[in-house]
Short mmCIF file of C-alpha atoms (C1' of nucleotides) in Angstrom, two decimals:
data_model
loop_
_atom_site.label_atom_id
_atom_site.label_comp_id
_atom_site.label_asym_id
_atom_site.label_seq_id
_atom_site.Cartn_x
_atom_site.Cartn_y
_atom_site.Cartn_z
CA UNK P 22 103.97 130.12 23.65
CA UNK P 23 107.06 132.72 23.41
CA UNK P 24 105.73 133.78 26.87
CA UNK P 25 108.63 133.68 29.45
CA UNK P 26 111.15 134.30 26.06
CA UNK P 27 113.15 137.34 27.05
CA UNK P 28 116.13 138.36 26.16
CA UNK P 29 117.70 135.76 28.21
CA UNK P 30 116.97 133.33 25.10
CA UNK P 31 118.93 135.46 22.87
CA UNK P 32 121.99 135.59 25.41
CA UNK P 33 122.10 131.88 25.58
CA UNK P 34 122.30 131.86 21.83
CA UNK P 35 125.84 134.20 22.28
CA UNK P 36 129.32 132.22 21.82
CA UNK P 37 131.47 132.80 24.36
CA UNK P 38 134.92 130.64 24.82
CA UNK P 39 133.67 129.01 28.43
CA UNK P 40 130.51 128.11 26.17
CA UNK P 41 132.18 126.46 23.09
CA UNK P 42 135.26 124.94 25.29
CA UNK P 43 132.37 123.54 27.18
CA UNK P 44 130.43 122.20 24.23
CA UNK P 45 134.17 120.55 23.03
CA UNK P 46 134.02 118.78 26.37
CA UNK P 47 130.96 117.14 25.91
CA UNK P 48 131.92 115.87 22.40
CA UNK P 49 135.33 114.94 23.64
CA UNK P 50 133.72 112.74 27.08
CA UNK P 51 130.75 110.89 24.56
CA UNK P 52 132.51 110.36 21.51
CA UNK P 53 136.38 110.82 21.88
CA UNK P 54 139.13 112.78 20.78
CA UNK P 55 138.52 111.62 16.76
CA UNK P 56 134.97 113.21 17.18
CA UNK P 57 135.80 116.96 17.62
CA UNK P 58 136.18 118.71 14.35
CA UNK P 59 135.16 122.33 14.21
CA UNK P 60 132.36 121.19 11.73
CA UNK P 61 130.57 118.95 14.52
CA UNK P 62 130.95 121.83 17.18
CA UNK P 63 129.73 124.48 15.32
CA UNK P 64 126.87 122.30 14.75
CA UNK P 65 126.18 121.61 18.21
CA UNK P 66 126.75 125.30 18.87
CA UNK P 67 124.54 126.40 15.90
CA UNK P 68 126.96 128.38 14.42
CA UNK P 69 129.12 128.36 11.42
CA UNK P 70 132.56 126.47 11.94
CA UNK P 71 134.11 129.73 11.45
CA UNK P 72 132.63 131.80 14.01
CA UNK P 73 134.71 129.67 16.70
CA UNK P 74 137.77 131.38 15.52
CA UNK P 75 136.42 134.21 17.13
CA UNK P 76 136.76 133.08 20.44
CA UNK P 77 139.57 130.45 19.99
CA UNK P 78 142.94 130.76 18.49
CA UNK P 79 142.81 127.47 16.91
CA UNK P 80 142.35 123.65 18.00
CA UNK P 81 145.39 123.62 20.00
CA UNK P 82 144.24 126.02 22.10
CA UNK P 83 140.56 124.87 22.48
CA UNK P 84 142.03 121.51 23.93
CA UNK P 85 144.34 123.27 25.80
CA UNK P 86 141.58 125.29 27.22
CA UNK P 87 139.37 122.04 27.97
CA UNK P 88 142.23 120.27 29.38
CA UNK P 89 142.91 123.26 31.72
CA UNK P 90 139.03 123.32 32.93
CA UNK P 91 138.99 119.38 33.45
CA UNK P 92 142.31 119.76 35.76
CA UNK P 93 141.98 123.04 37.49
CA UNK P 94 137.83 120.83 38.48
CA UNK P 95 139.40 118.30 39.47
CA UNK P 96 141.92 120.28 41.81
CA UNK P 97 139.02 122.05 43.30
CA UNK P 98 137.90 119.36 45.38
CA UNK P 99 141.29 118.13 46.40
CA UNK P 100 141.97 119.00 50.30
CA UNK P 101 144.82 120.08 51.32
CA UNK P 102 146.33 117.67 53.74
CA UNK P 103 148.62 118.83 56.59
CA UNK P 104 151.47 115.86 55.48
CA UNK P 105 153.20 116.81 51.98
CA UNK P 106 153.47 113.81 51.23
CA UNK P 107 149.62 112.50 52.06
CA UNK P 108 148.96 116.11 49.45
CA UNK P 109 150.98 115.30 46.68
CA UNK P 110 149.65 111.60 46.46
CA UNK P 111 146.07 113.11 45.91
CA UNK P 112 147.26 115.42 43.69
CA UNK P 113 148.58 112.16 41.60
CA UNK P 114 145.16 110.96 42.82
CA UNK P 115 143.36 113.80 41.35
CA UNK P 116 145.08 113.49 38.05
CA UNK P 117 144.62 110.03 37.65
CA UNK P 118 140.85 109.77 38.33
CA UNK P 119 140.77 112.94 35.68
CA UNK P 120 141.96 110.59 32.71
CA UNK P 121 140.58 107.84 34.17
CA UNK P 122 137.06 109.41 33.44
CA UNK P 123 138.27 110.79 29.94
CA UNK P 124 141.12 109.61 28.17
CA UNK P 125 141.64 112.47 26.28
CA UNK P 126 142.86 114.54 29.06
CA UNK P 127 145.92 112.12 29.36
CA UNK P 128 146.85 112.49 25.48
CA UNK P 129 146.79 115.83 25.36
CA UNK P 130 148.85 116.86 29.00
CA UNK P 131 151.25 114.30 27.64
CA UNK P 132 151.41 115.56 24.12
CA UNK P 133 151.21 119.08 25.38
CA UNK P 134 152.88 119.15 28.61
CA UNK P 135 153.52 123.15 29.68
CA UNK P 136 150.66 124.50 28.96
CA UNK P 137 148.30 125.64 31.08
CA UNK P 138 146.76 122.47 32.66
CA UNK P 139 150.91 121.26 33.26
CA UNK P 140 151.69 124.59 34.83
CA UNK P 141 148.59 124.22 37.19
CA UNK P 142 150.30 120.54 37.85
CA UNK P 143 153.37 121.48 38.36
CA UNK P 144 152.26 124.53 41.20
CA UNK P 145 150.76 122.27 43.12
CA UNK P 146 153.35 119.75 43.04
CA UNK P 147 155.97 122.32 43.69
CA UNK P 148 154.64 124.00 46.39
CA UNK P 149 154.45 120.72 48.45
CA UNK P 150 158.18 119.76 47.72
CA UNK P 151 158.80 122.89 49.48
CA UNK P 152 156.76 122.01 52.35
CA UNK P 153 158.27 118.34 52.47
CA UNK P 154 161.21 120.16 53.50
CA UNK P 155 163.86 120.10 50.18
CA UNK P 156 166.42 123.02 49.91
CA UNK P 157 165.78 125.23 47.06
CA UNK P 158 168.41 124.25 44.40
CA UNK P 159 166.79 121.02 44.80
CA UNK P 160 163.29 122.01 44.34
CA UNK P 161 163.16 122.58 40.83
CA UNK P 162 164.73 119.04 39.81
CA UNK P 163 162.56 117.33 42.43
CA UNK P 164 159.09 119.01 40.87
CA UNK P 165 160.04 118.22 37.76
CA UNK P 166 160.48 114.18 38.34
CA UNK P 167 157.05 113.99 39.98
CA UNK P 168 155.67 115.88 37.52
CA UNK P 169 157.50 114.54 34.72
CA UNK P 170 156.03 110.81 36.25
CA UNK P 171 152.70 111.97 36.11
CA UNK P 172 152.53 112.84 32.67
CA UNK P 173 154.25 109.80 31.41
CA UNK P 174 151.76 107.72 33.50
CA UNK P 175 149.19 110.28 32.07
CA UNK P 176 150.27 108.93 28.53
CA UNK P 177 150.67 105.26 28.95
CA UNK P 178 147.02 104.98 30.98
CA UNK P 179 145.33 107.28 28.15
CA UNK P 180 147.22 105.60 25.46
CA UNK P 181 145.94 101.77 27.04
CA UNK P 182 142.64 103.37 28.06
CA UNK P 183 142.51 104.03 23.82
CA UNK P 184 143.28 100.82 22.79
CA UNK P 185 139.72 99.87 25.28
CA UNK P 186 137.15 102.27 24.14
CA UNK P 187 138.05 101.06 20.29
CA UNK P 188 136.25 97.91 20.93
CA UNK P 189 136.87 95.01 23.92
CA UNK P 190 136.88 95.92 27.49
CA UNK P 191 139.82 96.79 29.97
CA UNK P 192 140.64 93.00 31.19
CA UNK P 193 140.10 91.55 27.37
CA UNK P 194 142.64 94.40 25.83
CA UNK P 195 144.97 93.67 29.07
CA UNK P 196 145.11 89.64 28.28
CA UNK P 197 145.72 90.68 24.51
CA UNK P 198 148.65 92.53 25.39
CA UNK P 199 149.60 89.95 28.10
CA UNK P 200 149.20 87.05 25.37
CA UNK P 201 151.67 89.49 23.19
CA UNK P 202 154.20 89.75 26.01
CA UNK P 203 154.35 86.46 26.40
CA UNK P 204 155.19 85.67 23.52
CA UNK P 205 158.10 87.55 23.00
CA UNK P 206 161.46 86.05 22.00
CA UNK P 207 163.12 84.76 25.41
CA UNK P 208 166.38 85.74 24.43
CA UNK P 209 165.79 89.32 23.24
CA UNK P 210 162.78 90.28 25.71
CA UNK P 211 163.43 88.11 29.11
CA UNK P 212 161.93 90.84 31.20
CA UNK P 213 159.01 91.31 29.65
CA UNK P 214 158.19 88.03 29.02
CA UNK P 215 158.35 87.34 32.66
CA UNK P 216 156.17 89.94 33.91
CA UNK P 217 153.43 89.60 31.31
CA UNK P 218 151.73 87.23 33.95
CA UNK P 219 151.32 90.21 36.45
CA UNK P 220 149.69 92.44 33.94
CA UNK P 221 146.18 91.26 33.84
CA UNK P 222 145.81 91.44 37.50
CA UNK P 223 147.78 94.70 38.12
CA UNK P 224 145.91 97.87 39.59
CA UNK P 225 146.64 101.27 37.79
CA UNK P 226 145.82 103.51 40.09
CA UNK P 227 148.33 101.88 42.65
CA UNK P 228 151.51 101.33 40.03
CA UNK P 229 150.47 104.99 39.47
CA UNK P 230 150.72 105.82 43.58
CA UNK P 231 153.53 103.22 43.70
CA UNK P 232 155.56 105.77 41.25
CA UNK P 233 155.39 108.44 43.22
CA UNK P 234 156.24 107.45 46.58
CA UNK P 235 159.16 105.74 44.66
CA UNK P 236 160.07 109.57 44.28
CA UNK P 237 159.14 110.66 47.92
CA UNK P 238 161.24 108.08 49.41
CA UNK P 239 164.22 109.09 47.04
CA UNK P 240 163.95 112.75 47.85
CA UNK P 241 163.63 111.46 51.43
CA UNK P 242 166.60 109.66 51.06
CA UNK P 243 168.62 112.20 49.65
CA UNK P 244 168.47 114.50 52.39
CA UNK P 245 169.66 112.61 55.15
CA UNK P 246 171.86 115.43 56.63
CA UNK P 247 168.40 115.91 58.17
CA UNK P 248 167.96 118.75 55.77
CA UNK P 249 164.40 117.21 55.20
CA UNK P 250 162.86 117.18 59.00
CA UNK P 251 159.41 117.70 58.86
CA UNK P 252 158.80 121.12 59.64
CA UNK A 22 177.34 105.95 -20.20
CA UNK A 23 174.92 102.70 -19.47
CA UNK A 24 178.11 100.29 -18.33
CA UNK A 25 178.17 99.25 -15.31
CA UNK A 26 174.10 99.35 -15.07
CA UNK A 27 173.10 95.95 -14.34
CA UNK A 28 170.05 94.83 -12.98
CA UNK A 29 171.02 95.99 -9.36
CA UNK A 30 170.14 99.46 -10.63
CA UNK A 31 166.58 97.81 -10.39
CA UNK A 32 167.32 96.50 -7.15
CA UNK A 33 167.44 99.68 -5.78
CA UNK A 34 164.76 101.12 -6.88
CA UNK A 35 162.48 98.40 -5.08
CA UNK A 36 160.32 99.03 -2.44
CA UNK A 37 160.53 97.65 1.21
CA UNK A 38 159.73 98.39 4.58
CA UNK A 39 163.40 99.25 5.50
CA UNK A 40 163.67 101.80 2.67
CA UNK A 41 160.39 103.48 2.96
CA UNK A 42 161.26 104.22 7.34
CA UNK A 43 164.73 105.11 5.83
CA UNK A 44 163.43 108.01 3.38
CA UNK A 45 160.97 109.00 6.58
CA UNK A 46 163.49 109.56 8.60
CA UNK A 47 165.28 111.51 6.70
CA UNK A 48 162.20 113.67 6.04
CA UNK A 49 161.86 113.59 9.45
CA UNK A 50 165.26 114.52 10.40
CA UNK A 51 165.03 117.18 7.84
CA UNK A 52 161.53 119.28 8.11
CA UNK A 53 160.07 118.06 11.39
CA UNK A 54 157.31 115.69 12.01
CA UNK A 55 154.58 118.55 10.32
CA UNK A 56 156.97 117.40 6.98
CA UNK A 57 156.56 113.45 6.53
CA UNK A 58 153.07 113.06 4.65
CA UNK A 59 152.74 109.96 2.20
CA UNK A 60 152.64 112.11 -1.11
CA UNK A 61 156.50 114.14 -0.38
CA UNK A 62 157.59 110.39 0.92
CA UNK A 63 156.32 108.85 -2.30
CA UNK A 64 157.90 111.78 -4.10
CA UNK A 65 161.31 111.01 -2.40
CA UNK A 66 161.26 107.52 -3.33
CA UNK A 67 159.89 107.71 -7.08
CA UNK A 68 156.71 105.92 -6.32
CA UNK A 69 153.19 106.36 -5.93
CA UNK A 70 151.40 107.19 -2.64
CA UNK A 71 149.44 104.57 -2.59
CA UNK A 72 152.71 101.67 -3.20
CA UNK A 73 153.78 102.61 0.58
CA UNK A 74 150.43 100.83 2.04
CA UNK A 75 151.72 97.69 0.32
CA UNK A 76 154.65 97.47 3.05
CA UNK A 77 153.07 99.65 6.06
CA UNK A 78 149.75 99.26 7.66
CA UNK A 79 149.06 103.14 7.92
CA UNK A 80 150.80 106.79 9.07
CA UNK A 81 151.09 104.98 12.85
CA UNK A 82 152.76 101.92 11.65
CA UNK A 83 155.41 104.48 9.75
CA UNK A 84 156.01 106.48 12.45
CA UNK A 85 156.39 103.76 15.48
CA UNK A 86 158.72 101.72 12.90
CA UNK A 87 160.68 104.93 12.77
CA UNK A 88 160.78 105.55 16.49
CA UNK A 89 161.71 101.61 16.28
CA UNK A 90 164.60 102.13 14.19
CA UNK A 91 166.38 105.28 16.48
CA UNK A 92 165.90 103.60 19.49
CA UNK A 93 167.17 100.00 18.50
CA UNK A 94 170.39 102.34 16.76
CA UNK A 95 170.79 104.45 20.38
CA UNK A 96 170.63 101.45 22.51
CA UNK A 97 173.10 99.58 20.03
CA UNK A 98 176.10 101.16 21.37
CA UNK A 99 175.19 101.48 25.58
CA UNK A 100 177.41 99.32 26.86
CA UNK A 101 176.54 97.42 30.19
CA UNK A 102 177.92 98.95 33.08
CA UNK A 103 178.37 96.38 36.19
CA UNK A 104 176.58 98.50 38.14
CA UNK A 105 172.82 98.33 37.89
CA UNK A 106 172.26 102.15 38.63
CA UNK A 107 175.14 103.19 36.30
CA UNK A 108 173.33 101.22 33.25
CA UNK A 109 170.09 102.40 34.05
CA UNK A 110 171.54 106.16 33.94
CA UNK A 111 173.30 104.86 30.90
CA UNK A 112 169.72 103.86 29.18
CA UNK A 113 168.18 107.17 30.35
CA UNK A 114 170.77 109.18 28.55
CA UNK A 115 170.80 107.21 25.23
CA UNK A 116 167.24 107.83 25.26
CA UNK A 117 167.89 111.86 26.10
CA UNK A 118 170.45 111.97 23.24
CA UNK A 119 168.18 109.88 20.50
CA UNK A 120 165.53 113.02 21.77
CA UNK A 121 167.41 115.78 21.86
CA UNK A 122 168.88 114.84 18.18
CA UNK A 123 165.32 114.25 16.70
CA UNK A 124 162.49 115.78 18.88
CA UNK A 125 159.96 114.02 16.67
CA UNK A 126 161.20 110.72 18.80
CA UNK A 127 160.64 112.22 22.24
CA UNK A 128 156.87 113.65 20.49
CA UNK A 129 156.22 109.74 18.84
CA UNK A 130 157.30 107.68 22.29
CA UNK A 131 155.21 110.11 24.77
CA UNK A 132 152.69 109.35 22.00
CA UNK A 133 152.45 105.98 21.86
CA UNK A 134 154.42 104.61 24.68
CA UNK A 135 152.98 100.95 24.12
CA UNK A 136 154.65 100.44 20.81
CA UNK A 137 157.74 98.79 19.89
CA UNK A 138 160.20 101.44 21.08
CA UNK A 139 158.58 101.87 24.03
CA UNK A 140 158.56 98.08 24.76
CA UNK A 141 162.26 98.07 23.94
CA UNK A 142 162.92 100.57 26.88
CA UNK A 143 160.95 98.89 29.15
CA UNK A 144 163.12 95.55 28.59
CA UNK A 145 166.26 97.06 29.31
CA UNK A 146 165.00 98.93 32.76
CA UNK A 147 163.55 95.93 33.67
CA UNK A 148 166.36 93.55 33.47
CA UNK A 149 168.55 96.45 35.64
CA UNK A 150 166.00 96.38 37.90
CA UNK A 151 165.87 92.57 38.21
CA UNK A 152 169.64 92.96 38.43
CA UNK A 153 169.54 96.09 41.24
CA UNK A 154 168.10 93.20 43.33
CA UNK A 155 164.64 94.43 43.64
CA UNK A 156 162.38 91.81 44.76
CA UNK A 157 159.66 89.94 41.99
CA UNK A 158 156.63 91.69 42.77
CA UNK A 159 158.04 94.97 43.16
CA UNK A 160 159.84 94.86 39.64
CA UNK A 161 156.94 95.64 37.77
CA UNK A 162 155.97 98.73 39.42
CA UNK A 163 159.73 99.86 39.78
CA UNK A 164 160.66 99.46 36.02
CA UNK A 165 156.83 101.38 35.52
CA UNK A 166 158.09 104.42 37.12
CA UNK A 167 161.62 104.70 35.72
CA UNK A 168 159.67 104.00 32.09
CA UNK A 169 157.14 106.61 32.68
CA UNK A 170 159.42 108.88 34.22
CA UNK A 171 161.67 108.54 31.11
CA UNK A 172 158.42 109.20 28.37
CA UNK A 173 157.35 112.01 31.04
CA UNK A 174 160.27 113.57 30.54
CA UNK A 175 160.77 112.64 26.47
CA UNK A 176 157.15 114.41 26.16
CA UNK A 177 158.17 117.37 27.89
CA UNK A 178 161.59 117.70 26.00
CA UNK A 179 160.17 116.79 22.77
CA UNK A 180 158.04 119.90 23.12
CA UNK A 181 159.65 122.14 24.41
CA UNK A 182 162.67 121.77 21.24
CA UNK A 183 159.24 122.02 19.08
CA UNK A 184 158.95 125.03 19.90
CA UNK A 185 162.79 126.09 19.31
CA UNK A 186 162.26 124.68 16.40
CA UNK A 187 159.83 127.27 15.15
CA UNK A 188 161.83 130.06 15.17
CA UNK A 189 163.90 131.27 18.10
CA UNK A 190 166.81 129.79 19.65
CA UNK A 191 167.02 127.55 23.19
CA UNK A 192 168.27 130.34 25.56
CA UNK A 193 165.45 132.70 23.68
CA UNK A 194 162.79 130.55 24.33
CA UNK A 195 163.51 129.48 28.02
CA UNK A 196 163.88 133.35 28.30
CA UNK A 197 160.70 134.03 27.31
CA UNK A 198 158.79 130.85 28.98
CA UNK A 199 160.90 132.48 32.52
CA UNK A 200 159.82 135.98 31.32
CA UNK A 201 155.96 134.24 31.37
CA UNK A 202 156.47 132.67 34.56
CA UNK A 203 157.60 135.57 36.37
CA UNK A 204 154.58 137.40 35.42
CA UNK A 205 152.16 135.15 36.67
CA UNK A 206 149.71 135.65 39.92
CA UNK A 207 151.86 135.01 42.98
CA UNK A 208 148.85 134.22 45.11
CA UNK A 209 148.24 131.32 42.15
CA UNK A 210 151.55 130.37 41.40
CA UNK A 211 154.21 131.31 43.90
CA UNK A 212 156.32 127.89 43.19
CA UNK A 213 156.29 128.85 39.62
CA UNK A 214 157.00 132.64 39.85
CA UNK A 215 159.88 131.76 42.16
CA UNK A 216 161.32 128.41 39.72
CA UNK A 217 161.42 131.06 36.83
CA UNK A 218 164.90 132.36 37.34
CA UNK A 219 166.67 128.90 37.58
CA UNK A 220 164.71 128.12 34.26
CA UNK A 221 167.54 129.73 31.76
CA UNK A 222 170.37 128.37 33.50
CA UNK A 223 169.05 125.14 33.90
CA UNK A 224 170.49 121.42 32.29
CA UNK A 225 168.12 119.50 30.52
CA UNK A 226 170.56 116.26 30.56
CA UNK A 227 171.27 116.82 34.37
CA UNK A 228 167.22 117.24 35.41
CA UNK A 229 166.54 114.45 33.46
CA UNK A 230 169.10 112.05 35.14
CA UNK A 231 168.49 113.77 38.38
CA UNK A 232 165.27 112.44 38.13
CA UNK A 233 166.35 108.69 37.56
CA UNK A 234 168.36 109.50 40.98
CA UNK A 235 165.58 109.99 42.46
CA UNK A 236 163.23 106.70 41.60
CA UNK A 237 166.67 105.14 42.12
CA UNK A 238 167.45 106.23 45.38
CA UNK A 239 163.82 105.01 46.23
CA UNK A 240 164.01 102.00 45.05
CA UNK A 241 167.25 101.58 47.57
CA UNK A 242 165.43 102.89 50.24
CA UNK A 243 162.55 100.94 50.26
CA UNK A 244 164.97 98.03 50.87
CA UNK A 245 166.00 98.68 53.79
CA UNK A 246 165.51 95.41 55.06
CA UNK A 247 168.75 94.47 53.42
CA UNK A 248 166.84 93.40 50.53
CA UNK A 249 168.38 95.50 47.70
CA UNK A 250 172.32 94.49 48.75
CA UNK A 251 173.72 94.69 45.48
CA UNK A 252 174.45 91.44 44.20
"C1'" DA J 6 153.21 90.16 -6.10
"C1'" DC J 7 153.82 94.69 -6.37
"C1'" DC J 8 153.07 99.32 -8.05
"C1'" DT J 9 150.35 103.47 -10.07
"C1'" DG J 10 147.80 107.54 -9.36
"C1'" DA J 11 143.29 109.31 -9.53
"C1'" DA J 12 139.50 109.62 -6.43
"C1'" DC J 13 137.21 109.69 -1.84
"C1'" DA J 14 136.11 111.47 2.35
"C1'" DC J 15 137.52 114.08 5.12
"C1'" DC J 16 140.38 117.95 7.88
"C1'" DG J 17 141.75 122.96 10.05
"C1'" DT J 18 141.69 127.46 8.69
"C1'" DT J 19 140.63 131.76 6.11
"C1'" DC J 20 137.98 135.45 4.54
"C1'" DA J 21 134.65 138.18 1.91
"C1'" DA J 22 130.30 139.26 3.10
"C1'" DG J 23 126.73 140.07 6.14
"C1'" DT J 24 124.33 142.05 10.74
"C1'" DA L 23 131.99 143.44 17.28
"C1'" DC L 24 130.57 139.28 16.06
"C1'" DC L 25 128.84 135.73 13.00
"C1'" DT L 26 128.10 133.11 8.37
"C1'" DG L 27 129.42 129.56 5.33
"C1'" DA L 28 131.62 128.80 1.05
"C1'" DA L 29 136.22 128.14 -0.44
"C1'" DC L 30 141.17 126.92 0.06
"C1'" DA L 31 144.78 124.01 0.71
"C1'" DC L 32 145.68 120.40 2.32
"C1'" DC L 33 145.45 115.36 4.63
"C1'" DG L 34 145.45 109.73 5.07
"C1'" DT L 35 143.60 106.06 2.77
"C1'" DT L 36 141.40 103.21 -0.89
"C1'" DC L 37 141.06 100.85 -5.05
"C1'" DA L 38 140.48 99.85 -9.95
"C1'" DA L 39 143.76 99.28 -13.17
"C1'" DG L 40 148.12 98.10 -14.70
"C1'" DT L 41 152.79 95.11 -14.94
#
DNA sequence: ACCTGAACACCGTTCAAGT
DNA sequence: ACCTGAACACCGTTCAAGT
């Protein structure tokens, strides 16, 4: 029977941070963000709830560290394309399907924006705003918007996306809000009122896209010296 | 000693919804978001914890009615502009100002962008947008952008004057998040490494509106057809 | 109708004690 | 060095009881 048990067993017993940040993935993807409590982990981990501190400065970090593993995955398998433009709309991309798949990932880069998983963002981003061509004092400002429009997308999909897992489904949550809009006093909310009819129909992932090649063609447009020739 | 005591003394001392996100602000304002917990706001207003639920659904319902309250104040006094773009810049910066004078806001409306505040915002971009000329079915994803860009950019504030908060000063800390940068991998993060030395010198207020430029000069660009002639 | 405040059901975090 | 798990110092929220 404990044929085949070597030490091997044992090992997989040790904590590690890769192994509990892991573990806080899984609870986070089945059961939400309101699930993980050290308690629940350390059960899962068969450990006491202390023993995480160990390995983890506190829950901050531990999200901070899953958050950083889901992005930097899902920036593994995003090509580079030769256009700048064409890269930083599947960078979006990438980001997007990320909190599409778990919503927690889009609370916490919007409530935590510079850590790790932001930095990661914002390289990426940055380095392509070079390559699209913009000078250097530029740069910074220009990152910053498209980043900066990711995580507030980031926080109003993962914020909606809540509001869905806590009971009805997308379309049902969508005609609630719509119904809400609608609603509205005419006078004080003409707007919104207005445009509650396009909400139930909308696409996400394309008002997301739409966004950001709002911001291409401005930084486009802004350097029509020429100073932003593809090169 | 008692003259002058009539029964608005009692008055006063009632409970109501305006009162309660009154004394939470304040806490707010005060100690920081960590501060305002429903046994120190009971304390402050000479009740018991448990008399707040009577006028507020829960900690959420406190805290958008809050955000609610600042925002509704900051976009009080923004005057319209005649120009479209100059309002929308105008909106942008009440929103920067209601931030950078309570960070909690900028923490509470990346948060929850869906709530009241956040709807308020939304309203006013859209009905520049509408006014910019932009065509129907592009209005929704325009005003989108500009909102998320603006909550993006709240989040990111709102955090980073958390962590002045705690401690150091704002030329300290952007020293020391530029003193992190520059240390990083420059195979990993070249963008970053190089971005570090424009960090302490940088202008919140300017990137911010710089990046409403930047949506807004996209916006104009995308009607190139002679669409977007302001009108 | 509105308020009181004790009680409930949790949290994250710490820390003496073990191995 | 790493883990245990009871204990600490809190939370938001509820609810019987009061006025």
């Amino acid at each position: 029977m404990t044929s085949r048990t070597h030490k091997n067993e044992r090992r997989a017993g040790q904590l590690s941070k890769d192994r509990i940040v892991d573990s806080a993935i899984a609870i986070l993807d089945a059961e939400g963000e309101g699930a993980l409590t050290f308690r629940v982990l350390a059960a899962r981990l068969a450990t006491g709830a202390g023993a995480i501190y160990w390995h983890v400065a506190d829950k901050q970090d531990l999200l901070a560290a899953a958050t950083d593993h889901v992005i930097g995955e899902a920036f593994a398998v995003v090509a580079g394309r030769s256009d700048p433009r064409a890269t930083i709309r599947a960078i979006a991309s990438a980001v997007f399907d990320a909190i599409d798949r778990r919503p927690w990932v889009g609370a916490q880069l919007s409530r935590n924006p510079l850590q790790d998983a932001g930095l990661r963002i914002f390289e990426r981003v940055g380095e392509q705003i070079e390559a699209f061509g913009v000078p250097e004092p530029a740069q910074f400002n220009a990152a910053t918007a498209i980043l900066s429009l990711i995580l507030g997308l980031a926080g109003q999909y993962a914020s909606a996306l809540d509001h869905v897992s806590t009971g009805i489904g997308r379309t049902a949550f969508l005609e609630s809000v719509a119904a809400r809009w609608a609603v509205l006093d005419p006078d004080l909310y003409p707007f919104v009122r207005r445009i509650a009819a396009q909400l139930s129909g909308h696409d996400d992932r394309a008002q997301f896209l739409a966004g950001i090649d709002l911001i291409l063609a401005g930084i486009a447009a802004g350097g029509k010296g020429g100073a932003f020739e593809r090169g």
